[in-house]
mmCIF file of C-alpha atoms in Angstrom:
data_model
loop_
_atom_site.group_PDB
_atom_site.id
_atom_site.type_symbol
_atom_site.label_atom_id
_atom_site.label_comp_id
_atom_site.label_asym_id
_atom_site.label_seq_id
_atom_site.Cartn_x
_atom_site.Cartn_y
_atom_site.Cartn_z
ATOM 1 C CA UNK A 1 6.563 3.279 -20.407
ATOM 2 C CA UNK A 2 5.207 0.131 -21.998
ATOM 3 C CA UNK A 3 6.903 -2.922 -20.597
ATOM 4 C CA UNK A 4 7.744 -1.350 -17.265
ATOM 5 C CA UNK A 5 5.900 -3.050 -14.420
ATOM 6 C CA UNK A 6 3.409 -1.650 -11.973
ATOM 7 C CA UNK A 7 4.403 -2.537 -8.410
ATOM 8 C CA UNK A 8 1.598 -3.541 -6.071
ATOM 9 C CA UNK A 9 2.596 -3.320 -2.422
ATOM 10 C CA UNK A 10 0.585 -5.509 -0.081
ATOM 11 C CA UNK A 11 -0.092 -7.966 -2.910
ATOM 12 C CA UNK A 12 -0.722 -11.170 -0.972
ATOM 13 C CA UNK A 13 -4.319 -10.503 0.066
ATOM 14 C CA UNK A 14 -7.353 -8.254 -0.239
ATOM 15 C CA UNK A 15 -7.208 -5.217 -2.469
ATOM 16 C CA UNK A 16 -3.542 -5.722 -3.326
ATOM 17 C CA UNK A 17 -4.168 -9.255 -4.575
ATOM 18 C CA UNK A 18 -7.121 -8.045 -6.652
ATOM 19 C CA UNK A 19 -4.937 -5.310 -8.203
ATOM 20 C CA UNK A 20 -2.308 -7.893 -9.192
ATOM 21 C CA UNK A 21 -4.948 -10.133 -10.754
ATOM 22 C CA UNK A 22 -6.543 -7.230 -12.656
ATOM 23 C CA UNK A 23 -3.188 -6.057 -14.038
ATOM 24 C CA UNK A 24 -2.217 -9.572 -15.151
ATOM 25 C CA UNK A 25 -5.603 -10.109 -16.796
ATOM 26 C CA UNK A 26 -5.033 -6.885 -18.758
ATOM 27 C CA UNK A 27 -1.547 -8.213 -19.646
ATOM 28 C CA UNK A 28 0.195 -5.377 -17.827
ATOM 29 C CA UNK A 29 3.503 -6.420 -16.254
ATOM 30 C CA UNK A 30 3.137 -6.447 -12.506
ATOM 31 C CA UNK A 31 5.562 -6.684 -9.590
ATOM 32 C CA UNK A 32 3.712 -8.275 -6.666
ATOM 33 C CA UNK A 33 5.400 -6.952 -3.525
ATOM 34 C CA UNK A 34 4.829 -8.716 -0.222
ATOM 35 C CA UNK A 35 6.536 -9.667 3.028
ATOM 36 C CA UNK A 36 5.806 -13.339 2.445
ATOM 37 C CA UNK A 37 6.531 -14.001 -1.223
ATOM 38 C CA UNK A 38 5.570 -17.680 -1.090
ATOM 39 C CA UNK A 39 2.122 -16.873 0.362
ATOM 40 C CA UNK A 40 1.698 -14.158 -2.262
ATOM 41 C CA UNK A 41 2.712 -16.490 -5.058
ATOM 42 C CA UNK A 42 0.301 -19.173 -3.814
ATOM 43 C CA UNK A 43 -2.583 -16.674 -3.680
ATOM 44 C CA UNK A 44 -1.840 -15.280 -7.141
ATOM 45 C CA UNK A 45 -1.338 -18.660 -8.786
ATOM 46 C CA UNK A 46 -4.523 -20.041 -7.193
ATOM 47 C CA UNK A 47 -6.557 -17.242 -8.769
ATOM 48 C CA UNK A 48 -4.763 -16.681 -12.069
ATOM 49 C CA UNK A 49 -4.789 -18.858 -15.184
ATOM 50 C CA UNK A 50 -1.381 -20.244 -16.117
ATOM 51 C CA UNK A 51 -0.917 -18.217 -19.357
ATOM 52 C CA UNK A 52 -1.342 -14.948 -17.430
ATOM 53 C CA UNK A 53 1.182 -15.789 -14.684
ATOM 54 C CA UNK A 54 4.037 -14.613 -16.895
ATOM 55 C CA UNK A 55 2.898 -11.020 -16.298
ATOM 56 C CA UNK A 56 3.584 -11.276 -12.567
ATOM 57 C CA UNK A 57 6.966 -11.257 -10.837
ATOM 58 C CA UNK A 58 7.311 -11.450 -7.072
ATOM 59 C CA UNK A 59 9.426 -9.244 -4.858
ATOM 60 C CA UNK A 60 10.026 -9.404 -1.115
ATOM 61 C CA UNK A 61 9.737 -6.079 0.710
ATOM 62 C CA UNK A 62 8.092 -4.719 3.835
ATOM 63 C CA UNK A 63 6.730 -1.210 4.414
ATOM 64 C CA UNK A 64 7.911 -1.435 8.029
ATOM 65 C CA UNK A 65 11.473 -1.910 6.736
ATOM 66 C CA UNK A 66 12.052 1.160 4.524
ATOM 67 C CA UNK A 67 15.391 -0.149 3.259
ATOM 68 C CA UNK A 68 13.576 -2.912 1.357
ATOM 69 C CA UNK A 69 11.328 -0.583 -0.637
ATOM 70 C CA UNK A 70 13.628 1.113 -3.153
ATOM 71 C CA UNK A 71 14.427 -2.127 -4.967
ATOM 72 C CA UNK A 72 10.713 -2.988 -4.945
ATOM 73 C CA UNK A 73 9.722 0.150 -6.859
ATOM 74 C CA UNK A 74 12.860 0.797 -8.949
ATOM 75 C CA UNK A 75 12.123 0.809 -12.682
ATOM 76 C CA UNK A 76 8.342 0.768 -12.281
ATOM 77 C CA UNK A 77 5.912 2.897 -14.256
ATOM 78 C CA UNK A 78 3.686 3.139 -11.212
ATOM 79 C CA UNK A 79 3.133 1.905 -7.678
ATOM 80 C CA UNK A 80 -0.120 0.935 -5.996
ATOM 81 C CA UNK A 81 0.228 0.837 -2.221
ATOM 82 C CA UNK A 82 -2.421 -1.448 -0.708
ATOM 83 C CA UNK A 83 -0.530 -2.314 2.477
ATOM 84 C CA UNK A 84 -2.569 -1.952 5.653
ATOM 85 C CA UNK A 85 -2.251 -3.032 9.255
ATOM 86 C CA UNK A 86 -2.982 -6.640 10.156
ATOM 87 C CA UNK A 87 -2.754 -6.164 13.938
ATOM 88 C CA UNK A 88 -4.655 -3.643 16.032
ATOM 89 C CA UNK A 89 -4.467 -2.580 19.664
ATOM 90 C CA UNK A 90 -1.419 -3.630 21.657
ATOM 91 C CA UNK A 91 -0.375 -3.103 25.232
ATOM 92 C CA UNK A 92 2.745 -0.932 25.599
ATOM 93 C CA UNK A 93 4.975 -3.967 26.175
ATOM 94 C CA UNK A 94 3.552 -5.817 23.136
ATOM 95 C CA UNK A 95 5.569 -4.422 20.278
ATOM 96 C CA UNK A 96 4.110 -5.383 16.908
ATOM 97 C CA UNK A 97 5.164 -3.722 13.684
ATOM 98 C CA UNK A 98 1.951 -4.765 11.938
ATOM 99 C CA UNK A 99 -0.119 -2.083 13.693
ATOM 100 C CA UNK A 100 -1.617 1.045 12.066
ATOM 101 C CA UNK A 101 1.109 3.512 13.133
ATOM 102 C CA UNK A 102 3.813 1.304 11.631
ATOM 103 C CA UNK A 103 2.028 0.280 8.425
ATOM 104 C CA UNK A 104 -0.606 2.901 7.596
ATOM 105 C CA UNK A 105 1.464 5.920 8.649
ATOM 106 C CA UNK A 106 5.219 5.273 8.695
ATOM 107 C CA UNK A 107 4.933 2.588 6.004
ATOM 108 C CA UNK A 108 2.915 4.808 3.670
ATOM 109 C CA UNK A 109 5.420 7.633 4.049
ATOM 110 C CA UNK A 110 8.302 5.205 3.452
ATOM 111 C CA UNK A 111 6.701 3.991 0.220
ATOM 112 C CA UNK A 112 6.297 7.601 -0.942
ATOM 113 C CA UNK A 113 9.963 8.239 -0.166
ATOM 114 C CA UNK A 114 11.030 5.173 -2.133
ATOM 115 C CA UNK A 115 8.868 6.213 -5.089
ATOM 116 C CA UNK A 116 10.403 9.687 -5.018
ATOM 117 C CA UNK A 117 13.940 8.286 -4.801
ATOM 118 C CA UNK A 118 13.275 5.895 -7.702
ATOM 119 C CA UNK A 119 11.547 8.643 -9.722
ATOM 120 C CA UNK A 120 8.440 6.519 -10.199
ATOM 121 C CA UNK A 121 6.066 8.741 -12.193
ATOM 122 C CA UNK A 122 2.775 7.543 -10.662
ATOM 123 C CA UNK A 123 1.898 6.618 -7.078
ATOM 124 C CA UNK A 124 -1.540 5.369 -6.034
ATOM 125 C CA UNK A 125 -2.249 5.074 -2.326
ATOM 126 C CA UNK A 126 -5.258 3.046 -1.203
ATOM 127 C CA UNK A 127 -6.709 4.501 1.994
ATOM 128 C CA UNK A 128 -10.304 4.498 3.294
ATOM 129 C CA UNK A 129 -13.458 6.491 2.590
ATOM 130 C CA UNK A 130 -13.936 7.121 6.296
ATOM 131 C CA UNK A 131 -10.606 8.825 7.057
ATOM 132 C CA UNK A 132 -11.954 12.337 6.641
ATOM 133 C CA UNK A 133 -15.350 11.666 8.255
ATOM 134 C CA UNK A 134 -14.642 11.392 11.985
ATOM 135 C CA UNK A 135 -18.348 11.568 12.887
ATOM 136 C CA UNK A 136 -19.237 8.618 10.637
ATOM 137 C CA UNK A 137 -20.123 5.400 12.495
ATOM 138 C CA UNK A 138 -17.680 3.366 10.377
ATOM 139 C CA UNK A 139 -14.827 5.729 11.234
ATOM 140 C CA UNK A 140 -15.641 5.560 14.936
ATOM 141 C CA UNK A 141 -16.081 1.782 14.892
ATOM 142 C CA UNK A 142 -12.840 1.091 13.016
ATOM 143 C CA UNK A 143 -10.908 3.517 15.196
ATOM 144 C CA UNK A 144 -12.295 1.977 18.393
ATOM 145 C CA UNK A 145 -11.711 -1.623 17.354
ATOM 146 C CA UNK A 146 -8.630 -1.355 15.174
ATOM 147 C CA UNK A 147 -6.031 0.759 16.909
ATOM 148 C CA UNK A 148 -7.166 4.180 15.623
ATOM 149 C CA UNK A 149 -6.549 2.979 12.069
ATOM 150 C CA UNK A 150 -8.521 5.813 10.449
ATOM 151 C CA UNK A 151 -6.413 8.421 12.255
ATOM 152 C CA UNK A 152 -3.210 6.655 11.190
ATOM 153 C CA UNK A 153 -4.386 6.332 7.582
ATOM 154 C CA UNK A 154 -5.106 10.068 7.451
ATOM 155 C CA UNK A 155 -1.669 10.829 8.904
ATOM 156 C CA UNK A 156 -0.195 8.498 6.267
ATOM 157 C CA UNK A 157 -1.972 10.436 3.522
ATOM 158 C CA UNK A 158 -0.758 13.758 4.925
ATOM 159 C CA UNK A 159 2.796 12.475 5.347
ATOM 160 C CA UNK A 160 2.824 11.145 1.806
ATOM 161 C CA UNK A 161 1.691 14.504 0.425
ATOM 162 C CA UNK A 162 4.432 16.281 2.419
ATOM 163 C CA UNK A 163 7.134 13.942 1.107
ATOM 164 C CA UNK A 164 6.042 14.346 -2.490
ATOM 165 C CA UNK A 165 5.584 18.113 -2.177
ATOM 166 C CA UNK A 166 9.103 18.433 -0.746
ATOM 167 C CA UNK A 167 10.557 16.388 -3.600
ATOM 168 C CA UNK A 168 8.595 18.347 -6.228
ATOM 169 C CA UNK A 169 9.698 21.722 -4.852
ATOM 170 C CA UNK A 170 13.362 20.710 -4.655
ATOM 171 C CA UNK A 171 13.636 18.956 -7.993
ATOM 172 C CA UNK A 172 13.679 20.184 -11.561
ATOM 173 C CA UNK A 173 12.435 16.812 -12.786
ATOM 174 C CA UNK A 174 8.812 15.955 -13.473
ATOM 175 C CA UNK A 175 6.835 15.694 -10.223
ATOM 176 C CA UNK A 176 5.446 12.380 -9.081
ATOM 177 C CA UNK A 177 1.727 12.042 -9.692
ATOM 178 C CA UNK A 178 -0.194 11.042 -6.562
ATOM 179 C CA UNK A 179 -3.693 9.585 -6.445
ATOM 180 C CA UNK A 180 -5.260 8.748 -3.097
ATOM 181 C CA UNK A 181 -8.091 6.266 -3.466
ATOM 182 C CA UNK A 182 -10.558 6.170 -0.584
ATOM 183 C CA UNK A 183 -12.767 3.145 -1.174
ATOM 184 C CA UNK A 184 -15.460 2.069 1.232
ATOM 185 C CA UNK A 185 -16.297 -1.428 2.471
ATOM 186 C CA UNK A 186 -13.528 -3.428 0.847
#
């Protein structure tokens, strides 16, 4: 699998950007996937020395638009999904696709589906340490302030597992390896 890139979804900021930088610094080919490729490229190039930039290619895709994801992950040795909501509570008439149900649930499941369709051997999903601790103050705070994001992240994890289990049980090919990372305080 040497030479095949690792796709990082949500690569323009936060954890996704740090994953891209770490891969490039280790000279691992990386496909930085973002909605706004120019913002992603600016962030990566601002933080990465010129000789290492050759390890990064940029790809436009959006987890809220599942049709854009297959080409983003096709031919990759692995995918790291760092996409997370950037908008929180909305009134019913304020439709915003950047909210937790669209990104952290439906988007996560869409990425898993694209990985399965592209037969990507390794999928890493970045979630949160608090998703399975509903009594924890951080879980309660984030849910209250951020559109029930912890609940949506947990549903995204569960949906991802269901997609990959369904593909594994219906396919004779090697199953996709899933790792769910639940960091705290990123």
